[in-house]
Amino acid sequence: MNTRPDWVPEKLFPFASHFVTVGDTHLHYIDEGRGPTLLLLHGNPTWSFLYRHLIHELTPGFRCIALDFPGFGLSQAPEGYDFKPASHSRVLTAFIQKLNLQDVIMMVQDWSGPIGLSVAVQDPSRFSGFVIGNTFAWPGKGDPHYERFSSLMGGRVAGFLIRHFNFFVRFAIPRGICRRKPSNDVMQAYLAPFSTPESRKPTHVFPKEIIGSSDFLEMLESRIGNISNLPALIVWGDRDFAFREKERKRFESIFKHHKTVMLPGAGHFIQEDAPEEIAQAIRDWWQT
């Protein structure tokens, strides 16, 4: 499939779609603008649509590439794909190699933190810096905050609600956008990729993997020193239901050359709540 479905809102997402096959996975991505390469990675349950405001703001000075992970947005997952972070990490590695991306500034948030940073620690030479939104990069096991969420949203009851009612999108998107209420058109753009019970599986896998992918997360934790000397801009919403001051401070301790920009009143989906502030922070940080 190299065409966009009717549910993609052209008015809200007026960017050309690109498709590439890596291995047996058919990936969709946006590639707009010129300048330093800014690789924009989404988490659960979003897709490249999450970055539409930032792409609009930043394309005058950056090449903005926004990828959909398999099973999200317009990217197709091959039969038998497990939607676990380690698998997404392998696909991302192949995508970066296929496009031969160099000197990449990578923005991560939510699950794209572990996925994107796990790629970077294995090949730091391709990266020149990181923009780190509300995310994590270490195991959740042993932290009641993570364990409760993983058990609840990765459990059977949530699985039933996700499969039959697209519950994770209906729960996470409104709760994770705090400064403004998402419009009906915006909600539809987030709901539409998961139009069937089977297509909603990826949104249920991620919560389980907060604990289930502990080995993968331990690997990342043990190697994150490989990239700790690279510059990092930390952009952090202080009303996030998922990631707290504790996680922000840990990133500040990891990255020696960091700058932190707080986003007061912004929730989990900072790209929706504070795109202008994030864009200005990126421009200021990269210039200096």
Coordinates of C-alpha atoms in Angstrom, one line a residue:
M1 CA 0.0 0.0 0.0
N2 CA 1.6 3.3 -1.1
T3 CA -1.5 5.4 -0.9
R4 CA -3.0 7.2 2.0
P5 CA -6.4 6.0 3.3
D6 CA -9.4 8.3 3.3
W7 CA -9.3 8.8 7.0
V8 CA -6.0 10.7 6.9
P9 CA -7.0 14.3 7.5
E10 CA -5.3 16.3 4.7
K11 CA -6.2 19.6 6.2
L12 CA -4.5 18.7 9.5
F13 CA -1.7 16.6 8.0
P14 CA -0.8 18.2 4.7
F15 CA 2.5 16.4 4.2
A16 CA 3.6 14.0 1.5
S17 CA 3.6 10.4 2.5
H18 CA 6.7 8.2 1.8
F19 CA 6.9 4.4 2.0
V20 CA 9.9 2.1 2.3
T21 CA 10.2 -1.6 2.8
V22 CA 12.8 -2.8 5.3
G23 CA 13.0 -6.6 5.5
D24 CA 9.4 -7.8 5.4
T25 CA 8.0 -4.6 7.0
H26 CA 6.3 -1.8 5.0
L27 CA 6.9 1.6 6.7
H28 CA 5.3 5.0 6.3
Y29 CA 7.1 8.2 7.0
I30 CA 7.1 11.9 6.5
D31 CA 10.2 13.7 5.1
E32 CA 9.8 17.5 5.0
G33 CA 12.2 20.4 5.0
R34 CA 15.9 21.0 4.7
G35 CA 18.7 21.3 7.2
P36 CA 20.0 19.1 10.1
T37 CA 18.1 15.8 10.2
L38 CA 15.5 15.7 13.0
L39 CA 14.1 12.2 13.4
L40 CA 10.7 12.3 15.2
L41 CA 9.6 9.1 16.9
H42 CA 6.2 8.5 18.4
G43 CA 5.0 6.1 21.2
N44 CA 1.7 4.5 22.2
P45 CA -1.0 4.9 20.8
T46 CA 0.1 7.6 18.4
W47 CA 1.7 7.9 15.0
S48 CA 3.5 10.5 12.9
F49 CA 0.4 12.7 13.1
L50 CA 1.5 13.5 16.6
Y51 CA 4.3 15.7 15.1
R52 CA 2.3 17.7 12.6
H53 CA 2.6 21.0 14.5
L54 CA 6.4 20.5 15.1
I55 CA 6.9 19.6 11.5
H56 CA 5.1 22.8 10.4
E57 CA 7.2 24.9 12.9
L58 CA 10.6 23.3 12.2
T59 CA 10.8 22.6 8.4
P60 CA 12.2 26.0 7.6
G61 CA 15.4 25.0 9.4
F62 CA 15.4 21.2 9.8
R63 CA 14.8 18.1 7.7
C64 CA 12.0 16.5 9.7
I65 CA 11.5 12.8 9.3
A66 CA 8.6 11.3 11.3
L67 CA 8.2 7.5 11.2
D68 CA 5.2 5.2 11.9
F69 CA 6.3 2.1 13.8
P70 CA 4.8 -1.2 12.5
G71 CA 1.1 -1.5 13.3
F72 CA 0.8 2.2 14.0
G73 CA -0.4 5.0 11.6
L74 CA 0.1 3.8 8.0
S75 CA 2.9 1.3 8.6
Q76 CA 2.1 -2.3 8.1
A77 CA 3.3 -5.1 10.3
P78 CA 4.2 -8.4 8.7
E79 CA 2.4 -11.6 9.8
G80 CA 3.6 -12.8 13.2
Y81 CA 5.1 -9.5 14.2
D82 CA 5.0 -9.2 18.0
F83 CA 5.0 -5.4 18.4
K84 CA 7.5 -5.6 21.3
P85 CA 10.0 -2.7 21.7
A86 CA 13.0 -4.9 20.7
S87 CA 11.3 -5.7 17.4
H88 CA 10.5 -2.0 16.8
S89 CA 14.2 -1.2 17.7
R90 CA 15.4 -3.6 15.0
V91 CA 13.0 -2.1 12.4
L92 CA 14.2 1.4 13.3
T93 CA 17.8 0.4 12.9
A94 CA 17.0 -1.0 9.5
F95 CA 15.1 2.2 8.5
I96 CA 18.0 4.5 9.5
Q97 CA 20.4 2.3 7.6
K98 CA 18.1 2.1 4.5
L99 CA 17.8 5.9 4.4
N100 CA 21.5 6.2 5.3
L101 CA 20.7 8.9 7.9
Q102 CA 23.8 10.6 9.5
D103 CA 24.2 13.2 12.1
V104 CA 20.7 12.6 13.4
I105 CA 19.0 14.6 16.1
M106 CA 16.5 12.2 17.5
M107 CA 13.3 13.2 19.4
V108 CA 11.8 10.6 21.6
Q109 CA 8.7 10.5 23.9
D110 CA 6.8 7.7 25.6
W111 CA 7.9 4.3 24.2
S112 CA 10.0 5.8 21.5
G113 CA 12.5 6.7 24.3
P114 CA 13.6 3.1 24.9
I115 CA 13.2 2.1 21.3
G116 CA 15.1 5.1 19.8
L117 CA 17.8 5.3 22.5
S118 CA 18.4 1.5 22.2
V119 CA 19.3 2.1 18.6
A120 CA 21.5 5.0 19.4
V121 CA 23.5 3.1 22.1
Q122 CA 24.4 0.4 19.5
D123 CA 25.6 2.9 16.9
P124 CA 26.3 6.3 18.4
S125 CA 28.2 7.5 15.4
R126 CA 25.0 8.2 13.5
F127 CA 23.7 10.6 16.1
S128 CA 24.5 14.2 17.0
G129 CA 22.0 14.8 19.8
F130 CA 18.7 14.0 21.4
V131 CA 15.5 15.8 22.2
I132 CA 14.0 13.9 25.1
G133 CA 10.3 14.3 26.0
N134 CA 8.4 12.5 28.7
T135 CA 9.8 9.0 28.6
F136 CA 12.1 6.4 30.3
A137 CA 15.1 4.3 29.4
W138 CA 15.4 1.6 32.1
P139 CA 13.4 -1.3 33.6
G140 CA 10.1 -0.6 35.3
K141 CA 10.3 -3.7 37.4
G142 CA 10.5 -2.9 41.1
D143 CA 8.8 0.5 40.7
P144 CA 5.1 0.3 41.9
H145 CA 4.2 3.2 39.6
Y146 CA 5.2 1.2 36.5
E147 CA 4.1 -2.2 37.8
R148 CA 0.6 -1.0 38.6
F149 CA 0.1 0.6 35.1
S150 CA 1.6 -2.5 33.3
S151 CA -0.6 -4.9 35.3
L152 CA -3.8 -2.8 34.8
M153 CA -3.4 -1.7 31.1
G154 CA -1.6 -4.8 30.0
G155 CA -4.1 -7.1 31.8
R156 CA -7.1 -9.1 30.6
V157 CA -9.8 -6.6 31.4
A158 CA -8.0 -3.8 29.6
G159 CA -7.2 -6.2 26.8
F160 CA -11.0 -6.8 26.3
L161 CA -11.7 -3.1 26.3
I162 CA -8.9 -2.3 23.9
R163 CA -9.9 -5.0 21.5
H164 CA -13.6 -4.2 21.4
F165 CA -13.7 -0.5 22.2
N166 CA -10.3 0.9 21.1
F167 CA -10.0 1.8 24.8
F168 CA -6.3 2.7 25.0
V169 CA -6.7 5.5 22.5
R170 CA -10.0 6.7 24.0
F171 CA -8.3 6.7 27.5
A172 CA -4.8 7.9 26.8
I173 CA -5.3 10.7 24.2
P174 CA -7.8 12.9 26.1
R175 CA -6.0 12.3 29.5
G176 CA -2.6 13.0 28.0
I177 CA -3.5 16.4 26.5
C178 CA -3.9 18.8 29.3
R179 CA -3.8 22.3 27.9
R180 CA -6.5 21.9 25.3
K181 CA -9.2 19.4 24.5
P182 CA -8.5 17.4 21.3
S183 CA -11.1 18.2 18.6
N184 CA -13.3 15.5 17.1
D185 CA -11.1 15.5 13.9
V186 CA -7.9 15.0 16.0
M187 CA -9.5 12.2 18.0
Q188 CA -10.6 10.5 14.8
A189 CA -7.1 10.7 13.4
Y190 CA -5.8 8.8 16.4
L191 CA -8.7 6.3 16.5
A192 CA -8.7 5.5 12.8
P193 CA -5.5 3.4 12.5
F194 CA -7.1 1.0 15.0
S195 CA -10.4 0.4 13.3
T196 CA -10.6 -3.4 13.9
P197 CA -10.1 -5.5 17.0
E198 CA -7.0 -7.2 15.5
S199 CA -5.4 -3.8 14.6
R200 CA -5.6 -2.7 18.3
K201 CA -3.2 -5.4 19.5
P202 CA -0.1 -3.1 19.3
T203 CA -1.7 -0.7 21.8
H204 CA -2.2 -3.5 24.3
V205 CA 1.3 -5.0 23.9
F206 CA 3.2 -1.9 25.0
P207 CA 1.7 -1.7 28.5
K208 CA 2.5 -5.3 29.1
E209 CA 6.1 -4.8 28.0
I210 CA 6.9 -2.2 30.7
I211 CA 7.6 -5.3 32.8
G212 CA 7.6 -8.0 30.0
S213 CA 10.6 -6.4 28.2
S214 CA 12.8 -6.0 31.3
D215 CA 15.7 -7.7 29.6
F216 CA 15.6 -5.3 26.7
L217 CA 15.3 -2.3 29.1
E218 CA 18.2 -3.6 31.3
M219 CA 20.3 -3.8 28.1
L220 CA 19.5 -0.2 27.4
E221 CA 20.2 0.9 30.9
S222 CA 23.6 -0.8 30.9
R223 CA 24.7 0.8 27.6
I224 CA 23.2 4.3 27.9
G225 CA 26.7 5.6 28.9
N226 CA 27.6 5.1 25.2
I227 CA 25.6 8.2 24.3
S228 CA 25.8 10.2 27.6
N229 CA 28.4 12.6 26.1
L230 CA 26.1 13.7 23.3
P231 CA 24.1 16.9 23.8
A232 CA 20.5 16.5 25.0
L233 CA 17.5 18.8 25.1
I234 CA 15.0 17.7 27.7
V235 CA 11.5 19.0 27.1
W236 CA 9.2 18.0 29.9
G237 CA 5.5 18.4 30.6
D238 CA 4.8 18.6 34.4
R239 CA 1.3 17.2 34.3
D240 CA 2.1 13.9 32.8
F241 CA 0.2 10.9 34.2
A242 CA 3.0 8.5 33.2
F243 CA 6.4 10.1 33.7
R244 CA 7.3 12.2 36.7
E245 CA 10.0 14.6 38.0
K246 CA 11.9 11.4 39.0
E247 CA 12.4 10.3 35.4
R248 CA 13.4 13.8 34.2
K249 CA 16.0 14.1 36.9
R250 CA 17.4 10.7 36.0
F251 CA 17.8 11.8 32.3
E252 CA 19.5 15.0 33.6
S253 CA 22.0 12.9 35.5
I254 CA 22.7 10.7 32.5
F255 CA 23.3 13.3 29.9
K256 CA 26.3 15.5 30.9
H257 CA 25.6 18.2 28.3
H258 CA 21.9 18.7 28.8
K259 CA 19.5 21.6 28.7
T260 CA 16.1 21.3 30.3
V261 CA 13.0 23.2 29.2
M262 CA 9.9 22.7 31.4
L263 CA 6.5 22.9 29.8
P264 CA 4.2 24.0 32.6
G265 CA 0.7 22.5 32.4
A266 CA 1.6 20.2 29.5
G267 CA 0.6 16.6 29.8
H268 CA 2.0 13.3 28.4
F269 CA 1.6 14.3 24.8
I270 CA 3.8 17.4 24.8
Q271 CA 3.7 17.5 21.0
E272 CA 0.0 18.3 21.2
D273 CA 0.2 20.6 24.3
A274 CA 3.3 22.7 23.6
P275 CA 4.5 22.4 20.0
E276 CA 5.5 26.1 19.7
E277 CA 7.5 26.0 22.9
I278 CA 9.2 22.8 21.9
A279 CA 10.0 24.1 18.4
Q280 CA 11.5 27.3 19.9
A281 CA 13.5 25.3 22.4
I282 CA 14.9 23.1 19.7
R283 CA 15.9 26.1 17.5
D284 CA 17.6 27.9 20.5
W285 CA 19.4 24.8 21.7
W286 CA 20.7 23.7 18.4
Q287 CA 22.0 27.2 17.5
T288 CA 24.0 27.3 20.7

